[in-house]
PDB file of C-alpha atoms and ligand atoms in Angstrom:
ATOM      1  CA  MET A   1     107.756  77.579 103.797  1.00 93.00           C
ATOM      2  CA  ASN A   2     107.960  80.480 106.243  1.00 97.00           C
ATOM      3  CA  ILE A   3     106.967  83.837 104.763  1.00 98.00           C
ATOM      4  CA  LEU A   4     107.234  87.351 106.194  1.00 98.00           C
ATOM      5  CA  SER A   5     104.426  89.732 105.221  1.00 99.00           C
ATOM      6  CA  PRO A   6     105.199  93.290 106.392  1.00 99.00           C
ATOM      7  CA  SER A   7     102.056  95.316 107.101  1.00 98.00           C
ATOM      8  CA  ILE A   8     102.273  98.799 105.607  1.00 98.00           C
ATOM      9  CA  LEU A   9      99.814 100.034 108.249  1.00 98.00           C
ATOM     10  CA  SER A  10     102.854 100.965 110.341  1.00 98.00           C
ATOM     11  CA  ALA A  11     104.846 102.454 107.456  1.00 98.00           C
ATOM     12  CA  ASP A  12     105.643 106.139 107.060  1.00 98.00           C
ATOM     13  CA  PHE A  13     103.256 107.042 104.236  1.00 98.00           C
ATOM     14  CA  TRP A  14     105.321 110.035 103.222  1.00 98.00           C
ATOM     15  CA  ASN A  15     108.058 107.547 102.351  1.00 98.00           C
ATOM     16  CA  LEU A  16     105.886 104.562 101.449  1.00 98.00           C
ATOM     17  CA  GLY A  17     107.551 103.821  98.117  1.00 98.00           C
ATOM     18  CA  GLU A  18     111.019 103.942  99.621  1.00 98.00           C
ATOM     19  CA  GLN A  19     110.050 101.739 102.542  1.00 98.00           C
ATOM     20  CA  ILE A  20     108.483  99.154 100.246  1.00 98.00           C
ATOM     21  CA  ARG A  21     111.667  99.125  98.136  1.00 98.00           C
ATOM     22  CA  GLU A  22     113.704  98.664 101.296  1.00 98.00           C
ATOM     23  CA  VAL A  23     111.839  95.546 102.462  1.00 98.00           C
ATOM     24  CA  GLU A  24     111.938  94.204  98.920  1.00 98.00           C
ATOM     25  CA  ARG A  25     115.717  94.630  98.746  1.00 98.00           C
ATOM     26  CA  LEU A  26     116.042  92.742 102.030  1.00 98.00           C
ATOM     27  CA  GLY A  27     114.385  89.691 100.492  1.00 98.00           C
ATOM     28  CA  VAL A  28     110.742  90.149 101.478  1.00 98.00           C
ATOM     29  CA  LYS A  29     108.249  88.614  99.022  1.00 98.00           C
ATOM     30  CA  TYR A  30     104.856  89.571 100.504  1.00 99.00           C
ATOM     31  CA  LEU A  31     103.230  92.867 101.426  1.00 98.00           C
ATOM     32  CA  HIS A  32     100.311  92.856 103.865  1.00 99.00           C
ATOM     33  CA  ILE A  33      97.727  95.525 103.069  1.00 99.00           C
ATOM     34  CA  ASP A  34      95.085  96.180 105.745  1.00 98.00           C
ATOM     35  CA  VAL A  35      91.785  97.544 104.476  1.00 98.00           C
ATOM     36  CA  MET A  36      89.432  98.848 107.201  1.00 98.00           C
ATOM     37  CA  ASP A  37      85.983 100.307 106.620  1.00 98.00           C
ATOM     38  CA  GLY A  38      84.987 101.907 109.946  1.00 98.00           C
ATOM     39  CA  VAL A  39      82.085  99.423 110.156  1.00 98.00           C
ATOM     40  CA  PHE A  40      83.568  95.960 110.636  1.00 98.00           C
ATOM     41  CA  VAL A  41      86.316  97.604 112.690  1.00 98.00           C
ATOM     42  CA  PRO A  42      86.331 101.061 114.285  1.00 97.00           C
ATOM     43  CA  SER A  43      89.098 102.486 112.138  1.00 98.00           C
ATOM     44  CA  ILE A  44      89.415 103.401 108.443  1.00 98.00           C
ATOM     45  CA  THR A  45      92.572 102.917 106.391  1.00 98.00           C
ATOM     46  CA  TYR A  46      93.006 102.795 102.605  1.00 98.00           C
ATOM     47  CA  GLY A  47      91.612 100.907  99.651  1.00 98.00           C
ATOM     48  CA  MET A  48      91.807 100.257  95.933  1.00 98.00           C
ATOM     49  CA  PRO A  49      93.478 103.510  94.818  1.00 98.00           C
ATOM     50  CA  LEU A  50      96.453 102.928  97.093  1.00 98.00           C
ATOM     51  CA  ILE A  51      96.796  99.299  96.002  1.00 98.00           C
ATOM     52  CA  ALA A  52      96.572 100.214  92.313  1.00 98.00           C
ATOM     53  CA  SER A  53      99.132 102.949  92.786  1.00 98.00           C
ATOM     54  CA  ILE A  54     101.802 100.775  94.432  1.00 98.00           C
ATOM     55  CA  ARG A  55     100.994  97.827  92.111  1.00 98.00           C
ATOM     56  CA  LYS A  56     102.590  99.750  89.231  1.00 98.00           C
ATOM     57  CA  HIS A  57     105.968  99.780  90.962  1.00 98.00           C
ATOM     58  CA  THR A  58     106.492  96.386  92.542  1.00 98.00           C
ATOM     59  CA  ASP A  59     106.021  92.688  91.889  1.00 98.00           C
ATOM     60  CA  LEU A  60     105.689  91.855  95.591  1.00 98.00           C
ATOM     61  CA  PHE A  61     102.830  89.481  96.401  1.00 99.00           C
ATOM     62  CA  PHE A  62      99.956  91.657  97.633  1.00 99.00           C
ATOM     63  CA  ASP A  63      98.365  89.969 100.636  1.00 99.00           C
ATOM     64  CA  VAL A  64      95.224  92.069 101.085  1.00 99.00           C
ATOM     65  CA  HIS A  65      93.474  91.745 104.447  1.00 99.00           C
ATOM     66  CA  LEU A  66      89.904  92.994 104.243  1.00 99.00           C
ATOM     67  CA  MET A  67      88.505  94.078 107.592  1.00 98.00           C
ATOM     68  CA  ILE A  68      85.240  95.171 106.029  1.00 98.00           C
ATOM     69  CA  ALA A  69      81.572  94.275 106.321  1.00 98.00           C
ATOM     70  CA  GLU A  70      80.119  92.291 103.400  1.00 98.00           C
ATOM     71  CA  PRO A  71      83.452  91.757 101.632  1.00 98.00           C
ATOM     72  CA  GLU A  72      81.627  90.047  98.746  1.00 98.00           C
ATOM     73  CA  ARG A  73      80.643  93.502  97.483  1.00 98.00           C
ATOM     74  CA  TYR A  74      84.221  94.494  96.718  1.00 98.00           C
ATOM     75  CA  VAL A  75      86.015  91.345  95.559  1.00 98.00           C
ATOM     76  CA  GLU A  76      86.236  92.318  91.871  1.00 98.00           C
ATOM     77  CA  GLU A  77      87.496  95.813  92.642  1.00 98.00           C
ATOM     78  CA  PHE A  78      90.258  94.567  94.934  1.00 98.00           C
ATOM     79  CA  ALA A  79      91.231  91.921  92.390  1.00 98.00           C
ATOM     80  CA  GLU A  80      91.428  94.548  89.639  1.00 98.00           C
ATOM     81  CA  SER A  81      93.407  96.952  91.771  1.00 98.00           C
ATOM     82  CA  GLY A  82      96.189  94.363  92.068  1.00 98.00           C
ATOM     83  CA  ALA A  83      95.571  92.062  95.046  1.00 99.00           C
ATOM     84  CA  ASP A  84      97.230  88.651  94.670  1.00 99.00           C
ATOM     85  CA  MET A  85      95.428  87.184  97.654  1.00 99.00           C
ATOM     86  CA  ILE A  86      92.227  88.438  99.222  1.00 99.00           C
ATOM     87  CA  THR A  87      91.594  87.502 102.851  1.00 99.00           C
ATOM     88  CA  PHE A  88      88.253  88.303 104.413  1.00 99.00           C
ATOM     89  CA  HIS A  89      86.694  87.767 107.835  1.00 99.00           C
ATOM     90  CA  VAL A  90      84.138  84.984 108.261  1.00 98.00           C
ATOM     91  CA  GLU A  91      82.456  87.256 110.836  1.00 98.00           C
ATOM     92  CA  GLY A  92      81.899  89.936 108.199  1.00 98.00           C
ATOM     93  CA  THR A  93      79.593  88.018 105.890  1.00 98.00           C
ATOM     94  CA  ASP A  94      76.887  85.373 105.848  1.00 98.00           C
ATOM     95  CA  GLN A  95      78.140  84.299 102.403  1.00 98.00           C
ATOM     96  CA  VAL A  96      81.498  82.754 103.176  1.00 98.00           C
ATOM     97  CA  GLU A  97      81.434  80.091 100.491  1.00 98.00           C
ATOM     98  CA  GLU A  98      80.121  82.471  97.812  1.00 98.00           C
ATOM     99  CA  THR A  99      82.840  84.983  98.674  1.00 98.00           C
ATOM    100  CA  ILE A 100      85.521  82.278  98.408  1.00 98.00           C
ATOM    101  CA  GLN A 101      84.159  81.316  94.965  1.00 98.00           C
ATOM    102  CA  LYS A 102      84.033  84.929  93.883  1.00 98.00           C
ATOM    103  CA  ILE A 103      87.688  85.488  94.776  1.00 98.00           C
ATOM    104  CA  ARG A 104      88.643  82.269  92.947  1.00 98.00           C
ATOM    105  CA  GLY A 105      86.577  83.403  89.981  1.00 98.00           C
ATOM    106  CA  CYS A 106      88.797  86.490  89.794  1.00 98.00           C
ATOM    107  CA  GLY A 107      91.842  84.219  89.683  1.00 98.00           C
ATOM    108  CA  ARG A 108      93.163  85.331  93.062  1.00 98.00           C
ATOM    109  CA  LYS A 109      94.306  83.352  96.084  1.00 98.00           C
ATOM    110  CA  VAL A 110      91.843  83.136  98.953  1.00 99.00           C
ATOM    111  CA  GLY A 111      92.241  83.581 102.673  1.00 99.00           C
ATOM    112  CA  ILE A 112      89.700  83.496 105.472  1.00 99.00           C
ATOM    113  CA  SER A 113      90.298  85.199 108.775  1.00 98.00           C
ATOM    114  CA  LEU A 114      89.191  84.624 112.355  1.00 98.00           C
ATOM    115  CA  CYS A 115      88.945  87.285 115.077  1.00 98.00           C
ATOM    116  CA  PRO A 116      90.335  86.326 118.513  1.00 98.00           C
ATOM    117  CA  ALA A 117      86.912  85.310 119.860  1.00 98.00           C
ATOM    118  CA  THR A 118      85.938  83.194 116.854  1.00 98.00           C
ATOM    119  CA  PRO A 119      86.450  79.452 117.365  1.00 98.00           C
ATOM    120  CA  VAL A 120      88.448  77.393 114.871  1.00 98.00           C
ATOM    121  CA  GLU A 121      85.298  75.489 113.977  1.00 98.00           C
ATOM    122  CA  ALA A 122      84.227  78.554 112.000  1.00 98.00           C
ATOM    123  CA  ALA A 123      87.021  77.812 109.525  1.00 98.00           C
ATOM    124  CA  GLU A 124      86.839  74.024 109.560  1.00 97.00           C
ATOM    125  CA  ALA A 125      84.337  73.581 106.744  1.00 97.00           C
ATOM    126  CA  TYR A 126      86.340  75.794 104.373  1.00 98.00           C
ATOM    127  CA  LEU A 127      89.871  74.446 104.842  1.00 98.00           C
ATOM    128  CA  GLU A 128      89.834  72.566 101.525  1.00 97.00           C
ATOM    129  CA  MET A 129      88.606  75.647  99.649  1.00 98.00           C
ATOM    130  CA  VAL A 130      91.125  78.255 100.766  1.00 98.00           C
ATOM    131  CA  ASP A 131      94.853  78.890 100.376  1.00 98.00           C
ATOM    132  CA  MET A 132      95.316  80.449 103.796  1.00 98.00           C
ATOM    133  CA  VAL A 133      93.714  80.817 107.200  1.00 98.00           C
ATOM    134  CA  LEU A 134      94.540  84.034 109.052  1.00 99.00           C
ATOM    135  CA  VAL A 135      94.368  83.754 112.817  1.00 98.00           C
ATOM    136  CA  MET A 136      94.159  87.236 114.349  1.00 98.00           C
ATOM    137  CA  THR A 137      96.200  87.501 117.529  1.00 98.00           C
ATOM    138  CA  VAL A 138      94.849  90.972 118.371  1.00 98.00           C
ATOM    139  CA  GLU A 139      91.410  92.519 117.928  1.00 98.00           C
ATOM    140  CA  PRO A 140      91.480  93.714 114.332  1.00 98.00           C
ATOM    141  CA  GLY A 141      91.540  97.465 113.884  1.00 97.00           C
ATOM    142  CA  PHE A 142      94.872  98.859 114.982  1.00 96.00           C
ATOM    143  CA  GLY A 143      98.577  98.183 114.713  1.00 96.00           C
ATOM    144  CA  GLY A 144     100.946  98.081 117.663  1.00 96.00           C
ATOM    145  CA  GLN A 145      98.810  95.995 120.054  1.00 98.00           C
ATOM    146  CA  LYS A 146     100.051  93.159 122.256  1.00 98.00           C
ATOM    147  CA  LEU A 147      99.715  89.579 120.989  1.00 98.00           C
ATOM    148  CA  ILE A 148      97.006  87.575 122.780  1.00 98.00           C
ATOM    149  CA  SER A 149      98.919  84.355 123.397  1.00 96.00           C
ATOM    150  CA  LYS A 150      95.757  82.286 123.929  1.00 98.00           C
ATOM    151  CA  CYS A 151      95.076  82.708 120.212  1.00 98.00           C
ATOM    152  CA  LEU A 152      98.165  80.623 119.494  1.00 98.00           C
ATOM    153  CA  ASP A 153      96.231  77.566 120.700  1.00 98.00           C
ATOM    154  CA  LYS A 154      93.916  78.162 117.749  1.00 98.00           C
ATOM    155  CA  VAL A 155      96.910  78.257 115.441  1.00 98.00           C
ATOM    156  CA  ALA A 156      98.006  74.864 116.774  1.00 98.00           C
ATOM    157  CA  ASP A 157      94.475  73.466 116.352  1.00 98.00           C
ATOM    158  CA  ILE A 158      94.255  74.613 112.743  1.00 98.00           C
ATOM    159  CA  ARG A 159      97.740  73.268 112.011  1.00 98.00           C
ATOM    160  CA  ARG A 160      96.600  69.870 113.317  1.00 98.00           C
ATOM    161  CA  MET A 161      93.431  69.958 111.180  1.00 98.00           C
ATOM    162  CA  VAL A 162      95.380  70.927 108.071  1.00 98.00           C
ATOM    163  CA  GLU A 163      97.908  68.149 108.619  1.00 98.00           C
ATOM    164  CA  ALA A 164      95.286  65.542 109.445  1.00 98.00           C
ATOM    165  CA  ARG A 165      93.663  66.259 106.087  1.00 98.00           C
ATOM    166  CA  GLY A 166      96.940  66.296 104.183  1.00 98.00           C
ATOM    167  CA  LEU A 167      96.435  69.908 103.075  1.00 98.00           C
ATOM    168  CA  SER A 168      99.066  72.543 102.363  1.00 97.00           C
ATOM    169  CA  THR A 169      96.964  75.474 103.586  1.00 98.00           C
ATOM    170  CA  ASP A 170      99.067  78.368 104.852  1.00 98.00           C
ATOM    171  CA  ILE A 171      98.446  79.616 108.378  1.00 98.00           C
ATOM    172  CA  GLN A 172      98.975  83.320 108.921  1.00 98.00           C
ATOM    173  CA  VAL A 173      99.295  85.115 112.230  1.00 98.00           C
ATOM    174  CA  ASP A 174      98.550  88.838 112.388  1.00 98.00           C
ATOM    175  CA  GLY A 175      98.828  91.151 115.370  1.00 98.00           C
ATOM    176  CA  GLY A 176     101.475  91.820 117.973  1.00 98.00           C
ATOM    177  CA  VAL A 177     104.279  89.791 116.413  1.00 98.00           C
ATOM    178  CA  THR A 178     107.691  91.021 117.609  1.00 98.00           C
ATOM    179  CA  LEU A 179     111.328  90.046 117.212  1.00 98.00           C
ATOM    180  CA  ASP A 180     110.991  88.381 120.615  1.00 98.00           C
ATOM    181  CA  ASN A 181     107.886  86.269 120.073  1.00 98.00           C
ATOM    182  CA  VAL A 182     108.141  85.317 116.384  1.00 98.00           C
ATOM    183  CA  GLU A 183     109.709  81.948 117.201  1.00 98.00           C
ATOM    184  CA  GLN A 184     106.884  81.118 119.577  1.00 98.00           C
ATOM    185  CA  VAL A 185     104.372  82.006 116.855  1.00 98.00           C
ATOM    186  CA  LEU A 186     106.138  79.766 114.343  1.00 98.00           C
ATOM    187  CA  ARG A 187     106.358  76.909 116.838  1.00 98.00           C
ATOM    188  CA  ALA A 188     102.600  77.144 117.357  1.00 98.00           C
ATOM    189  CA  GLY A 189     102.198  76.289 113.666  1.00 98.00           C
ATOM    190  CA  ALA A 190     102.017  79.541 111.722  1.00 98.00           C
ATOM    191  CA  ASN A 191     104.074  79.894 108.549  1.00 98.00           C
ATOM    192  CA  VAL A 192     103.014  83.326 107.246  1.00 98.00           C
ATOM    193  CA  ILE A 193     103.969  86.073 109.656  1.00 98.00           C
ATOM    194  CA  VAL A 194     102.473  89.550 109.489  1.00 99.00           C
ATOM    195  CA  ALA A 195     104.492  92.264 111.181  1.00 98.00           C
ATOM    196  CA  GLY A 196     103.628  95.953 111.130  1.00 98.00           C
ATOM    197  CA  SER A 197     105.381  97.833 113.904  1.00 98.00           C
ATOM    198  CA  ALA A 198     108.030  95.091 114.223  1.00 98.00           C
ATOM    199  CA  VAL A 199     109.101  95.922 110.655  1.00 98.00           C
ATOM    200  CA  PHE A 200     108.437  99.623 110.115  1.00 98.00           C
ATOM    201  CA  LYS A 201     109.185 101.146 113.530  1.00 98.00           C
ATOM    202  CA  ASN A 202     112.831 101.930 114.273  1.00 97.00           C
ATOM    203  CA  ASP A 203     115.371 100.377 111.893  1.00 98.00           C
ATOM    204  CA  ILE A 204     113.696  98.529 109.014  1.00 98.00           C
ATOM    205  CA  THR A 205     116.899  96.802 107.906  1.00 98.00           C
ATOM    206  CA  VAL A 206     117.689  95.460 111.374  1.00 98.00           C
ATOM    207  CA  ASN A 207     114.053  94.423 111.896  1.00 98.00           C
ATOM    208  CA  VAL A 208     113.640  92.549 108.622  1.00 98.00           C
ATOM    209  CA  THR A 209     117.061  90.928 108.762  1.00 98.00           C
ATOM    210  CA  THR A 210     116.438  89.676 112.293  1.00 98.00           C
ATOM    211  CA  LEU A 211     112.929  88.443 111.543  1.00 98.00           C
ATOM    212  CA  LEU A 212     114.013  86.626 108.366  1.00 98.00           C
ATOM    213  CA  GLU A 213     116.981  85.037 110.143  1.00 98.00           C
ATOM    214  CA  LYS A 214     114.795  83.749 112.960  1.00 98.00           C
ATOM    215  CA  MET A 215     112.224  82.468 110.486  1.00 97.00           C
ATOM    216  CA  ARG A 216     114.844  80.626 108.427  1.00 97.00           C
ATOM    217  CA  ALA A 217     116.457  79.141 111.536  1.00 96.00           C
ATOM    218  CA  GLN A 218     113.096  77.856 112.748  1.00 92.00           C
ATOM    219  CA  GLU A 219     112.422  76.290 109.367  1.00 90.00           C
ATOM    220  CA  ALA A 220     115.761  74.479 109.357  1.00 87.00           C
ATOM    221  CA  ARG A 221     114.931  72.700 112.602  1.00 81.00           C
TER     222      ARG A 221
HETATM  223  C1  LIG B 301      95.467  94.942 112.671  1.00 65.63           C
HETATM  224  C2  LIG B 301      96.012  94.599 111.311  1.00 65.63           C
HETATM  225  C3  LIG B 301      97.429  94.211 111.336  1.00 65.63           C
HETATM  226  C4  LIG B 301      98.389  95.261 111.855  1.00 65.63           C
HETATM  227  C5  LIG B 301      99.419  94.534 112.668  1.00 65.63           C
HETATM  228  O1  LIG B 301      94.096  94.931 112.669  1.00 65.63           O
HETATM  229  O2  LIG B 301      95.287  93.543 110.727  1.00 65.63           O
HETATM  230  O3  LIG B 301      97.876  93.719 110.080  1.00 65.63           O
HETATM  231  O4  LIG B 301      99.030  95.995 110.841  1.00 65.63           O
HETATM  232  O5  LIG B 301     100.228  95.435 113.288  1.00 65.63           O
HETATM  233  P1  LIG B 301     101.289  94.981 114.381  1.00 65.63           P
HETATM  234  O6  LIG B 301     102.202  93.994 113.710  1.00 65.63           O
HETATM  235  O7  LIG B 301     101.963  96.259 114.741  1.00 65.63           O
HETATM  236  O8  LIG B 301     100.532  94.373 115.521  1.00 65.63           O
HETATM  237 ZN1  LIG B 302      96.199  92.596 108.890  1.00 65.63          ZN
END
């Protein structure tokens, strides 16, 4: 199933609650929450207090993307704050399997993520253990960058691996998705689409409606 996961990184934080309600009303089911620590990536965003605060007001599925060093240190806290799925970078820890188990132990869904330069082989051994693989199509750290189309080859490779093993692992693409390239991203094999600026910049209703329409049309093919 194709899923749209709007990234609140590009939202207007003054109106965050309203904007979350708006995407929810338009039929969105996921919310992508980017956590950056200024160590794994150059920038710093938000963390558990923000997640806990919005958790009280919505039942959206919280897709939490940890761009932090040593994610294993914070799994319990993110789970408690209200994450439904915790995705971490394989480049950020030397304890990938332990971190996966820790997230599972908290009863949350698990995702692993690959930076643009990381080969698909880095995810291969964990495919059976995770619910989702996130293929970054920009260098993690900032919204509004241009999609690196070479990364879509990795999406296709992972899709082939998942199918060859008869798995139902979701494949998420994050970074530079637009109304114009979303179909290309889906064709490459992704089924969970993160969109920050393509949702929250300009008209949210037009953006979400167009993205969802294109995603449904692609699915019906
Ligand atoms: C970037 C974040 C993304 C970001 C995407 O490091 O992981 O989730 O919000 O923003 P856009 O869709 O604007 O490229
Ligand atoms: Zn993200």
